[in-house]
Amino acid sequence: MKPTHDAAAAPAAGTLVCRCQGRIADAAIDTAVGSVEAAAVAVVDRLCRGSGPAAHAAQIGCHREAPLLAAQAGDTPLQFFPAREYAAGGAAAAPRLAALIAMAQLPAPPPVDAVSYASRGRVAILGDGPRALAWAQRLHGKADGQVQVTVFAEDEAPLPAHSPRRVPVHRARQVAVSGWLGAFCIDWTPANAVDAAACTGCGACIASCSSDAIVRDGVAAYVDASRCNDKRRCVEVCEVGAIDFAFTPRRAEFDLVLDLADHPRLAMAHPPQGYFAPAGDALALAEAALAITDLIGEFDKPKFFDYNAAQCAHARSRIEGCSRCIDTCSTSAISADGNGVRVEPHLCMGCGACASVCPSGAMRYNYPALPATGAQIRAALAAWTRAGGGVPTLLLHGQAQAAELQAWAETEALPEGVLPLAVHDAASVGPDLILYALCAGAGRVAVWQGDKAPATYLAAARRAAGFAQAVLDGLGVPESAGRALALCGAPDAVLAA
């Protein structure tokens, strides 16, 4: 197929590749486009500077200028793929460019079910009282009055006065958080007999106390337990029932949580949507405050998994067997449930590690499903071969690593034999996909995890690579050593492996 070297001639649902003023060599473009068997490809120069109508394309080979081109296209949906980033380096980049075009031209995977969240803006701020109250004053009433804040003060520090009193304050201890965006539960035990949120500040309890054990700060009265003589006259005179010496545990529901503790209560690699724990990081705290104002309304995310309990090997006859998915999950979304497990879809972040470690196929990853990723691999490797490429190393990585690699590629050229392929999260790559890629023509398959990936993900990737390598060795595949790898680190180190 000959490339069309004129953007105006690009078909309404075709592919655009931009030379970027010579960053991608014409020789690479001619070879790559000539090897593509699907839709037409148009070649332009300086697309981001108005040389051609981006809105005429369905796929555009540039990630760097994606925001600008998307804005110029208006409501027209566009798909961007990293040709500009990965195909620099002269004619030798032709196989990689052909593979990128072939993957971009594949039909989109079937849609998956959605998981819905609904948030009304009820925010719980947890932490030391003065600091929590200060942030409550900043956030309360934002988003056109939709942000409604409640403070859980976890220290004995006197609270500053604020009038009018807009923010309820609970003096609390043993504060626990559970749930997700739109459905958080805060469980706590009152830290003082006086409920500061209910206290009107009338002073009746102070006047009735014969031991001078009740004082007040800027928010409410509170009882000094060391001075209280237990006459309980204060309980009788409080007409709003704000005083309770039983310290009965309480629970309340919220949509969002801002945890100001030095050590987050939900200490997991991927906390729930709507839970923010900046842990003393001033920039992260400011970002959390901005994010909170945006998380009001109804939201959807994909349902990333399918689970077939009949295939699950977790337990039988009260004898526990496999717990790999529970042990690997970084969000605590998976728990034991009789002979099987239960996955809470609102907590699932879509890493796919549960599916990659499942030995029975009971847990399947759906974003996309394995056949769709296999189709990408097959199309990419076939195009690579047609464009004259040798046997490549397929570098499977997640979206976070894609951004990192594209930034790296701004100043460096990828090694000739490396073909990057982004999945939603590299933790979803199991031995089945590694072996499929090797059968489809890859010389090596490397699964790349980021530096901050949970240890369970790294262990799962090494296990998957080790299993695939053992299969190759067991089959007697010639020169099989090192054909399945699990890598972690910066792009320089990964590409040198």
Short mmCIF file of C-alpha atoms in Angstrom, two decimals:
data_model
loop_
_atom_site.label_atom_id
_atom_site.label_comp_id
_atom_site.label_asym_id
_atom_site.label_seq_id
_atom_site.Cartn_x
_atom_site.Cartn_y
_atom_site.Cartn_z
CA MET A 1 0.00 0.00 0.00
CA LYS A 2 1.37 3.41 -0.95
CA PRO A 3 1.13 6.18 1.66
CA THR A 4 -0.93 9.25 0.87
CA HIS A 5 1.40 12.21 1.36
CA ASP A 6 -1.40 14.74 1.74
CA ALA A 7 -3.51 15.25 4.84
CA ALA A 8 -6.42 16.64 2.84
CA ALA A 9 -6.75 13.25 1.18
CA ALA A 10 -6.98 11.38 4.47
CA PRO A 11 -10.12 9.25 4.72
CA ALA A 12 -12.72 10.07 7.33
CA ALA A 13 -11.73 7.09 9.45
CA GLY A 14 -8.11 6.61 8.44
CA THR A 15 -4.72 6.88 10.07
CA LEU A 16 -2.42 9.90 10.13
CA VAL A 17 1.32 9.65 10.60
CA CYS A 18 3.21 12.91 11.00
CA ARG A 19 6.87 13.20 9.98
CA CYS A 20 7.35 15.84 12.68
CA GLN A 21 9.80 17.76 10.47
CA GLY A 22 11.94 14.74 9.80
CA ARG A 23 11.86 13.13 13.23
CA ILE A 24 10.42 10.06 11.49
CA ALA A 25 12.39 9.24 8.36
CA ASP A 26 10.57 9.00 5.01
CA ALA A 27 12.26 5.65 4.40
CA ALA A 28 10.79 4.28 7.62
CA ILE A 29 7.35 5.64 6.75
CA ASP A 30 7.37 4.20 3.21
CA THR A 31 8.43 0.75 4.42
CA ALA A 32 6.03 0.69 7.36
CA VAL A 33 2.98 1.95 5.48
CA GLY A 34 3.70 -0.44 2.64
CA SER A 35 3.50 -3.36 5.04
CA VAL A 36 0.13 -2.41 6.55
CA GLU A 37 -2.77 -4.45 5.22
CA ALA A 38 -5.69 -2.62 6.82
CA ALA A 39 -7.01 0.90 6.25
CA ALA A 40 -5.36 3.75 4.35
CA VAL A 41 -2.57 5.77 5.95
CA ALA A 42 -1.97 9.46 5.26
CA VAL A 43 1.40 11.07 5.91
CA VAL A 44 1.67 14.73 6.88
CA ASP A 45 4.20 17.12 8.34
CA ARG A 46 3.70 19.55 11.25
CA LEU A 47 0.17 18.28 11.89
CA CYS A 48 0.04 20.08 15.23
CA ARG A 49 0.80 23.39 13.51
CA GLY A 50 -2.13 23.35 11.15
CA SER A 51 -0.77 21.45 8.14
CA GLY A 52 -3.70 19.06 7.94
CA PRO A 53 -7.18 18.27 9.25
CA ALA A 54 -6.68 16.00 12.26
CA ALA A 55 -10.44 15.66 12.56
CA HIS A 56 -10.44 13.55 9.37
CA ALA A 57 -8.52 10.75 11.09
CA ALA A 58 -9.51 8.04 13.51
CA GLN A 59 -5.94 7.33 14.64
CA ILE A 60 -3.08 9.82 14.93
CA GLY A 61 0.53 8.78 15.45
CA CYS A 62 1.51 11.35 18.07
CA HIS A 63 1.10 11.44 21.83
CA ARG A 64 3.04 14.63 22.54
CA GLU A 65 0.48 16.94 20.94
CA ALA A 66 -2.60 14.87 21.75
CA PRO A 67 -4.25 17.58 23.93
CA LEU A 68 -3.87 20.20 21.19
CA LEU A 69 -5.07 17.94 18.39
CA ALA A 70 -8.03 16.70 20.44
CA ALA A 71 -9.06 20.29 21.13
CA GLN A 72 -8.82 21.15 17.43
CA ALA A 73 -10.96 18.13 16.52
CA GLY A 74 -13.79 19.22 18.81
CA ASP A 75 -16.30 16.42 19.39
CA THR A 76 -14.66 14.04 16.93
CA PRO A 77 -13.24 11.05 18.86
CA LEU A 78 -9.56 10.44 18.16
CA GLN A 79 -7.18 7.65 19.09
CA PHE A 80 -3.52 8.53 19.60
CA PHE A 81 -0.63 6.10 19.31
CA PRO A 82 3.08 6.80 19.93
CA ALA A 83 4.52 6.73 16.40
CA ARG A 84 6.27 10.07 16.84
CA GLU A 85 7.78 8.93 20.12
CA TYR A 86 8.85 5.39 19.21
CA ALA A 87 9.59 5.56 15.46
CA ALA A 88 12.43 8.10 15.50
CA GLY A 89 15.86 6.86 14.50
CA GLY A 90 15.98 6.55 10.73
CA ALA A 91 14.99 3.73 8.40
CA ALA A 92 15.68 1.09 11.05
CA ALA A 93 12.54 2.19 12.91
CA ALA A 94 10.27 0.93 10.09
CA PRO A 95 9.31 -2.41 11.73
CA ARG A 96 8.32 -0.69 14.97
CA LEU A 97 6.30 1.95 13.09
CA ALA A 98 4.52 -0.76 11.12
CA ALA A 99 3.65 -2.59 14.33
CA LEU A 100 2.32 0.60 15.95
CA ILE A 101 0.12 1.38 12.94
CA ALA A 102 -1.19 -2.18 12.82
CA MET A 103 -2.17 -2.09 16.50
CA ALA A 104 -3.81 1.32 16.16
CA GLN A 105 -5.97 0.12 13.27
CA LEU A 106 -7.43 -2.83 15.16
CA PRO A 107 -11.10 -2.49 16.16
CA ALA A 108 -11.74 -1.43 19.72
CA PRO A 109 -12.32 -4.27 22.20
CA PRO A 110 -15.93 -4.93 23.20
CA PRO A 111 -17.16 -2.64 25.99
CA VAL A 112 -17.23 -4.00 29.52
CA ASP A 113 -19.80 -3.51 32.25
CA ALA A 114 -19.58 -0.35 34.34
CA VAL A 115 -19.23 0.11 38.10
CA SER A 116 -20.99 3.25 39.34
CA TYR A 117 -20.25 5.69 42.15
CA ALA A 118 -22.45 8.50 43.47
CA SER A 119 -21.00 11.28 45.63
CA ARG A 120 -22.98 14.12 47.22
CA GLY A 121 -19.96 15.96 48.63
CA ARG A 122 -20.08 14.81 52.27
CA VAL A 123 -16.44 15.04 53.38
CA ALA A 124 -14.87 13.69 56.57
CA ILE A 125 -11.57 15.30 57.61
CA LEU A 126 -9.58 13.28 60.16
CA GLY A 127 -6.59 14.51 62.15
CA ASP A 128 -5.43 16.85 64.87
CA GLY A 129 -8.18 19.33 65.63
CA PRO A 130 -6.77 22.76 64.74
CA ARG A 131 -5.28 21.57 61.44
CA ALA A 132 -8.34 19.57 60.44
CA LEU A 133 -10.60 22.50 61.29
CA ALA A 134 -8.44 24.88 59.24
CA TRP A 135 -8.77 22.68 56.16
CA ALA A 136 -12.47 22.23 56.81
CA GLN A 137 -12.92 26.00 56.73
CA ARG A 138 -11.13 26.10 53.37
CA LEU A 139 -13.17 23.31 51.78
CA HIS A 140 -16.63 23.68 53.29
CA GLY A 141 -19.11 25.14 50.82
CA LYS A 142 -16.92 24.74 47.75
CA ALA A 143 -18.35 23.45 44.46
CA ASP A 144 -21.32 25.79 44.71
CA GLY A 145 -22.05 24.77 48.27
CA GLN A 146 -22.00 21.03 47.62
CA VAL A 147 -18.94 20.28 49.77
CA GLN A 148 -20.16 19.68 53.33
CA VAL A 149 -17.37 18.92 55.81
CA THR A 150 -17.35 17.15 59.16
CA VAL A 151 -14.20 17.17 61.32
CA PHE A 152 -12.98 14.32 63.51
CA ALA A 153 -10.50 15.90 65.93
CA GLU A 154 -8.16 13.26 67.32
CA ASP A 155 -6.27 15.26 69.93
CA GLU A 156 -7.03 17.24 73.07
CA ALA A 157 -5.86 20.57 71.70
CA PRO A 158 -8.32 23.45 72.25
CA LEU A 159 -10.15 24.31 69.06
CA PRO A 160 -10.28 27.89 67.79
CA ALA A 161 -13.59 29.70 67.69
CA HIS A 162 -15.37 30.11 64.39
CA SER A 163 -18.66 31.92 63.95
CA PRO A 164 -21.00 31.21 62.37
CA ARG A 165 -20.35 27.54 63.09
CA ARG A 166 -20.62 25.81 59.75
CA VAL A 167 -18.56 22.67 60.35
CA PRO A 168 -19.59 19.89 62.78
CA VAL A 169 -16.69 18.70 64.96
CA HIS A 170 -16.40 15.36 66.74
CA ARG A 171 -13.70 14.80 69.34
CA ALA A 172 -12.84 11.23 68.43
CA ARG A 173 -10.52 8.33 69.11
CA GLN A 174 -10.16 4.88 67.58
CA VAL A 175 -11.25 6.29 64.23
CA ALA A 176 -11.60 3.65 61.49
CA VAL A 177 -12.37 4.09 57.79
CA SER A 178 -13.97 1.62 55.40
CA GLY A 179 -15.73 1.83 52.05
CA TRP A 180 -15.16 3.77 48.83
CA LEU A 181 -16.20 6.91 46.98
CA GLY A 182 -19.79 7.72 47.88
CA ALA A 183 -20.02 4.95 50.48
CA PHE A 184 -17.44 5.51 53.22
CA CYS A 185 -18.17 4.57 56.82
CA ILE A 186 -16.39 6.31 59.69
CA ASP A 187 -16.46 4.40 62.98
CA TRP A 188 -15.23 6.15 66.11
CA THR A 189 -15.48 6.30 69.86
CA PRO A 190 -16.14 9.72 71.42
CA ALA A 191 -12.98 11.07 73.05
CA ASN A 192 -14.97 13.27 75.42
CA ALA A 193 -18.32 13.04 77.15
CA VAL A 194 -19.46 16.18 75.35
CA ASP A 195 -20.34 15.73 71.68
CA ALA A 196 -18.88 18.90 70.20
CA ALA A 197 -21.03 18.53 67.09
CA ALA A 198 -24.25 18.59 69.16
CA CYS A 199 -23.19 21.12 71.82
CA THR A 200 -24.85 24.54 71.41
CA GLY A 201 -22.40 26.31 73.71
CA CYS A 202 -25.17 27.50 76.01
CA GLY A 203 -23.03 27.05 79.15
CA ALA A 204 -25.69 25.30 81.26
CA CYS A 205 -23.40 22.35 81.96
CA ILE A 206 -20.55 24.62 83.02
CA ALA A 207 -22.81 26.47 85.44
CA SER A 208 -24.12 23.22 86.95
CA CYS A 209 -20.74 21.54 87.51
CA SER A 210 -19.72 21.72 91.18
CA SER A 211 -16.19 20.46 90.50
CA ASP A 212 -15.32 22.94 87.73
CA ALA A 213 -14.55 19.96 85.49
CA ILE A 214 -16.29 21.40 82.42
CA VAL A 215 -14.58 24.07 80.37
CA ARG A 216 -14.98 25.20 76.81
CA ASP A 217 -12.87 26.19 73.86
CA GLY A 218 -13.90 27.97 70.68
CA VAL A 219 -16.11 25.13 69.50
CA ALA A 220 -17.85 23.49 72.46
CA ALA A 221 -17.71 22.51 76.10
CA TYR A 222 -15.66 19.52 77.16
CA VAL A 223 -15.20 17.53 80.36
CA ASP A 224 -11.86 17.32 82.16
CA ALA A 225 -12.17 13.71 83.35
CA SER A 226 -9.42 14.11 85.95
CA ARG A 227 -11.52 16.67 87.83
CA CYS A 228 -15.01 15.24 87.33
CA ASN A 229 -16.61 13.97 90.59
CA ASP A 230 -19.18 11.89 88.68
CA LYS A 231 -22.32 13.67 89.92
CA ARG A 232 -23.65 13.86 86.33
CA ARG A 233 -25.65 17.00 86.98
CA CYS A 234 -24.44 18.21 83.58
CA VAL A 235 -26.30 15.39 81.81
CA GLU A 236 -29.56 16.45 83.42
CA VAL A 237 -29.29 20.12 82.44
CA CYS A 238 -28.20 19.55 78.83
CA GLU A 239 -31.43 19.89 76.90
CA VAL A 240 -29.96 18.72 73.57
CA GLY A 241 -28.48 15.45 74.85
CA ALA A 242 -24.92 16.40 73.95
CA ILE A 243 -23.34 14.75 77.03
CA ASP A 244 -22.89 10.97 77.24
CA PHE A 245 -20.53 9.36 79.74
CA ALA A 246 -21.11 5.92 78.20
CA PHE A 247 -18.79 6.82 75.28
CA THR A 248 -20.94 4.74 72.95
CA PRO A 249 -19.18 3.88 69.65
CA ARG A 250 -20.66 5.68 66.70
CA ARG A 251 -20.79 5.43 62.92
CA ALA A 252 -21.51 7.91 60.13
CA GLU A 253 -21.51 7.76 56.34
CA PHE A 254 -19.54 10.04 54.01
CA ASP A 255 -18.69 10.34 50.34
CA LEU A 256 -15.05 11.43 50.64
CA VAL A 257 -12.32 11.21 53.27
CA LEU A 258 -9.31 13.47 53.85
CA ASP A 259 -7.00 11.73 56.31
CA LEU A 260 -4.41 14.14 57.77
CA ALA A 261 -2.69 11.56 59.98
CA ASP A 262 1.05 11.04 59.55
CA HIS A 263 0.35 7.35 58.93
CA PRO A 264 -2.71 6.68 56.72
CA ARG A 265 -5.39 4.45 58.19
CA LEU A 266 -5.81 2.64 54.90
CA ALA A 267 -2.18 1.66 54.44
CA MET A 268 -2.42 -0.13 51.11
CA ALA A 269 -0.66 0.35 47.79
CA HIS A 270 -3.85 1.52 46.08
CA PRO A 271 -6.38 3.04 48.51
CA PRO A 272 -10.05 3.38 47.56
CA GLN A 273 -11.34 6.04 45.21
CA GLY A 274 -12.25 9.12 47.24
CA TYR A 275 -9.77 8.47 50.09
CA PHE A 276 -6.90 10.94 50.35
CA ALA A 277 -4.00 10.57 52.79
CA PRO A 278 -1.21 13.05 51.95
CA ALA A 279 0.80 12.01 55.06
CA GLY A 280 2.48 15.37 55.60
CA ASP A 281 3.16 16.11 51.91
CA ALA A 282 2.05 19.71 51.40
CA LEU A 283 1.74 19.40 47.62
CA ALA A 284 -0.24 16.16 47.89
CA LEU A 285 -2.54 17.83 50.41
CA ALA A 286 -3.23 20.73 48.04
CA GLU A 287 -3.87 18.29 45.19
CA ALA A 288 -6.26 16.32 47.41
CA ALA A 289 -8.22 19.46 48.23
CA LEU A 290 -8.61 20.22 44.52
CA ALA A 291 -9.59 16.65 43.72
CA ILE A 292 -12.26 16.59 46.42
CA THR A 293 -14.12 19.48 44.80
CA ASP A 294 -14.20 17.55 41.50
CA LEU A 295 -15.49 14.28 42.96
CA ILE A 296 -19.11 15.27 43.36
CA GLY A 297 -21.71 13.66 41.14
CA GLU A 298 -22.05 10.30 39.45
CA PHE A 299 -19.05 8.44 38.06
CA ASP A 300 -18.46 5.18 36.21
CA LYS A 301 -15.42 2.99 35.79
CA PRO A 302 -14.99 -0.35 34.02
CA LYS A 303 -15.69 -3.63 35.76
CA PHE A 304 -12.24 -5.03 35.21
CA PHE A 305 -12.80 -8.70 36.02
CA ASP A 306 -15.04 -11.73 35.70
CA TYR A 307 -15.17 -14.40 38.38
CA ASN A 308 -16.46 -17.96 38.03
CA ALA A 309 -16.93 -19.45 41.50
CA ALA A 310 -17.35 -22.97 40.11
CA GLN A 311 -13.73 -22.95 38.94
CA CYS A 312 -12.29 -21.39 42.09
CA ALA A 313 -9.81 -23.48 44.08
CA HIS A 314 -9.92 -21.33 47.21
CA ALA A 315 -11.52 -23.94 49.46
CA ARG A 316 -13.53 -27.13 49.53
CA SER A 317 -15.20 -28.80 52.53
CA ARG A 318 -13.87 -26.10 54.84
CA ILE A 319 -10.29 -26.89 53.82
CA GLU A 320 -8.50 -23.82 52.49
CA GLY A 321 -6.56 -24.21 49.28
CA CYS A 322 -5.48 -21.39 46.99
CA SER A 323 -5.39 -17.78 48.22
CA ARG A 324 -3.18 -16.25 45.53
CA CYS A 325 -5.66 -13.58 44.45
CA ILE A 326 -6.28 -12.49 48.05
CA ASP A 327 -2.56 -12.33 48.79
CA THR A 328 -1.73 -10.41 45.59
CA CYS A 329 -4.53 -7.80 45.55
CA SER A 330 -3.18 -4.34 46.37
CA THR A 331 -6.57 -2.82 47.20
CA SER A 332 -7.97 -5.39 49.66
CA ALA A 333 -10.84 -5.87 47.22
CA ILE A 334 -10.80 -9.67 47.48
CA SER A 335 -11.87 -11.63 50.54
CA ALA A 336 -12.70 -15.23 51.34
CA ASP A 337 -16.35 -16.18 50.86
CA GLY A 338 -17.07 -19.78 51.76
CA ASN A 339 -15.51 -22.10 49.21
CA GLY A 340 -14.76 -19.18 46.93
CA VAL A 341 -13.84 -15.53 47.13
CA ARG A 342 -15.70 -12.26 46.83
CA VAL A 343 -14.42 -9.31 44.81
CA GLU A 344 -15.75 -5.85 45.68
CA PRO A 345 -15.82 -4.10 42.27
CA HIS A 346 -15.85 -0.61 43.82
CA LEU A 347 -12.46 -1.29 45.42
CA CYS A 348 -10.90 -2.99 42.38
CA MET A 349 -8.46 -0.69 40.56
CA GLY A 350 -8.05 -2.90 37.52
CA CYS A 351 -4.46 -4.09 37.91
CA GLY A 352 -5.41 -7.63 36.86
CA ALA A 353 -2.88 -9.27 39.18
CA CYS A 354 -5.60 -11.56 40.55
CA ALA A 355 -6.18 -13.01 37.08
CA SER A 356 -2.49 -13.39 36.28
CA VAL A 357 -1.87 -15.49 39.42
CA CYS A 358 -5.09 -17.53 39.33
CA PRO A 359 -4.18 -21.17 38.61
CA SER A 360 -7.67 -22.34 37.65
CA GLY A 361 -8.96 -19.58 35.38
CA ALA A 362 -11.70 -18.66 37.85
CA MET A 363 -10.59 -15.02 37.78
CA ARG A 364 -10.42 -13.44 34.34
CA TYR A 365 -9.24 -9.98 33.37
CA ASN A 366 -11.55 -8.02 31.08
CA TYR A 367 -9.87 -4.69 30.34
CA PRO A 368 -9.35 -5.84 27.72
CA ALA A 369 -9.96 -9.56 27.75
CA LEU A 370 -7.06 -11.84 26.89
CA PRO A 371 -8.16 -12.43 23.25
CA ALA A 372 -8.07 -8.69 22.54
CA THR A 373 -4.54 -8.32 23.90
CA GLY A 374 -3.56 -11.42 21.96
CA ALA A 375 -4.92 -9.84 18.78
CA GLN A 376 -2.76 -6.77 19.41
CA ILE A 377 0.33 -8.91 19.86
CA ARG A 378 -0.43 -10.97 16.75
CA ALA A 379 -1.06 -7.90 14.57
CA ALA A 380 2.01 -6.07 15.86
CA LEU A 381 4.40 -8.97 15.36
CA ALA A 382 3.02 -9.77 11.90
CA ALA A 383 3.45 -6.16 10.77
CA TRP A 384 6.93 -6.06 12.31
CA THR A 385 7.93 -9.10 10.26
CA ARG A 386 6.38 -7.79 7.01
CA ALA A 387 8.36 -4.57 7.43
CA GLY A 388 11.60 -6.53 7.49
CA GLY A 389 12.22 -6.63 11.22
CA GLY A 390 14.19 -9.37 12.90
CA VAL A 391 13.01 -11.28 15.96
CA PRO A 392 11.99 -8.58 18.48
CA THR A 393 11.87 -8.24 22.22
CA LEU A 394 8.26 -7.50 23.17
CA LEU A 395 8.20 -5.08 26.11
CA LEU A 396 4.85 -5.35 27.90
CA HIS A 397 4.13 -2.52 30.32
CA GLY A 398 1.35 -0.51 31.93
CA GLN A 399 0.01 2.95 31.17
CA ALA A 400 2.20 4.64 33.78
CA GLN A 401 5.31 3.14 32.18
CA ALA A 402 4.02 4.20 28.74
CA ALA A 403 4.10 7.84 29.83
CA GLU A 404 7.56 7.35 31.32
CA LEU A 405 8.92 5.66 28.20
CA GLN A 406 7.44 8.28 25.87
CA ALA A 407 9.07 11.06 27.89
CA TRP A 408 12.37 9.17 27.76
CA ALA A 409 12.01 8.76 23.98
CA GLU A 410 11.90 12.54 23.51
CA THR A 411 15.68 12.60 23.79
CA GLU A 412 16.67 8.96 23.21
CA ALA A 413 16.00 6.42 20.48
CA LEU A 414 14.62 3.02 21.36
CA PRO A 415 16.88 0.04 20.60
CA GLU A 416 16.11 -1.36 17.15
CA GLY A 417 14.88 -4.74 18.35
CA VAL A 418 12.48 -3.54 21.05
CA LEU A 419 8.72 -3.32 20.51
CA PRO A 420 6.83 -1.65 23.40
CA LEU A 421 3.21 -2.67 23.91
CA ALA A 422 1.10 -0.95 26.56
CA VAL A 423 -1.62 -2.75 28.48
CA HIS A 424 -3.76 -1.18 31.18
CA ASP A 425 -1.51 -2.58 33.91
CA ALA A 426 1.46 -4.90 33.57
CA ALA A 427 0.28 -6.84 36.63
CA SER A 428 -2.38 -8.40 34.39
CA VAL A 429 0.26 -10.18 32.29
CA GLY A 430 0.40 -13.86 33.17
CA PRO A 431 2.32 -16.82 31.78
CA ASP A 432 -0.40 -17.51 29.20
CA LEU A 433 0.13 -14.14 27.50
CA ILE A 434 3.91 -14.45 27.68
CA LEU A 435 3.84 -17.87 26.02
CA TYR A 436 1.35 -16.68 23.41
CA ALA A 437 3.64 -13.79 22.45
CA LEU A 438 6.60 -16.14 22.11
CA CYS A 439 4.54 -18.45 19.90
CA ALA A 440 3.42 -15.47 17.80
CA GLY A 441 6.99 -14.54 16.91
CA ALA A 442 8.57 -12.59 19.75
CA GLY A 443 12.15 -13.54 20.50
CA ARG A 444 11.87 -12.44 24.12
CA VAL A 445 9.03 -11.12 26.27
CA ALA A 446 9.83 -8.71 29.07
CA VAL A 447 7.18 -7.62 31.59
CA TRP A 448 8.10 -4.17 32.92
CA GLN A 449 6.84 -2.96 36.29
CA GLY A 450 7.47 0.52 37.68
CA ASP A 451 9.71 1.30 40.64
CA LYS A 452 6.69 1.92 42.87
CA ALA A 453 4.80 -1.24 41.98
CA PRO A 454 3.66 -3.26 45.02
CA ALA A 455 5.97 -6.09 45.98
CA THR A 456 3.17 -8.57 45.32
CA TYR A 457 3.01 -7.41 41.68
CA LEU A 458 6.75 -7.86 41.21
CA ALA A 459 6.59 -11.32 42.75
CA ALA A 460 3.69 -12.26 40.47
CA ALA A 461 5.54 -11.04 37.37
CA ARG A 462 8.64 -13.03 38.30
CA ARG A 463 6.50 -16.09 38.94
CA ALA A 464 4.78 -15.71 35.55
CA ALA A 465 8.08 -15.29 33.72
CA GLY A 466 9.58 -18.21 35.62
CA PHE A 467 6.63 -20.44 34.74
CA ALA A 468 6.85 -19.51 31.05
CA GLN A 469 10.59 -20.11 31.07
CA ALA A 470 10.08 -23.52 32.68
CA VAL A 471 7.60 -24.47 29.95
CA LEU A 472 10.11 -23.52 27.25
CA ASP A 473 12.86 -25.47 28.96
CA GLY A 474 10.60 -28.47 29.46
CA LEU A 475 9.66 -28.50 25.78
CA GLY A 476 13.30 -28.44 24.82
CA VAL A 477 13.02 -25.17 22.90
CA PRO A 478 16.49 -24.33 21.53
CA GLU A 479 18.24 -21.33 23.07
CA SER A 480 15.32 -20.76 25.42
CA ALA A 481 17.31 -19.18 28.26
CA GLY A 482 16.25 -15.65 29.15
CA ARG A 483 13.29 -15.49 26.79
CA ALA A 484 10.79 -14.58 29.54
CA LEU A 485 11.79 -11.73 31.83
CA ALA A 486 10.29 -9.68 34.65
CA LEU A 487 11.90 -6.24 34.88
CA CYS A 488 11.63 -3.29 37.23
CA GLY A 489 13.25 0.13 37.09
CA ALA A 490 13.82 3.18 34.92
CA PRO A 491 13.70 2.99 31.09
CA ASP A 492 17.50 3.06 30.71
CA ALA A 493 17.96 0.00 32.90
CA VAL A 494 14.99 -1.87 31.46
CA LEU A 495 16.01 -1.35 27.84
CA ALA A 496 19.55 -2.44 28.60
CA ALA A 497 18.42 -5.74 30.14
#
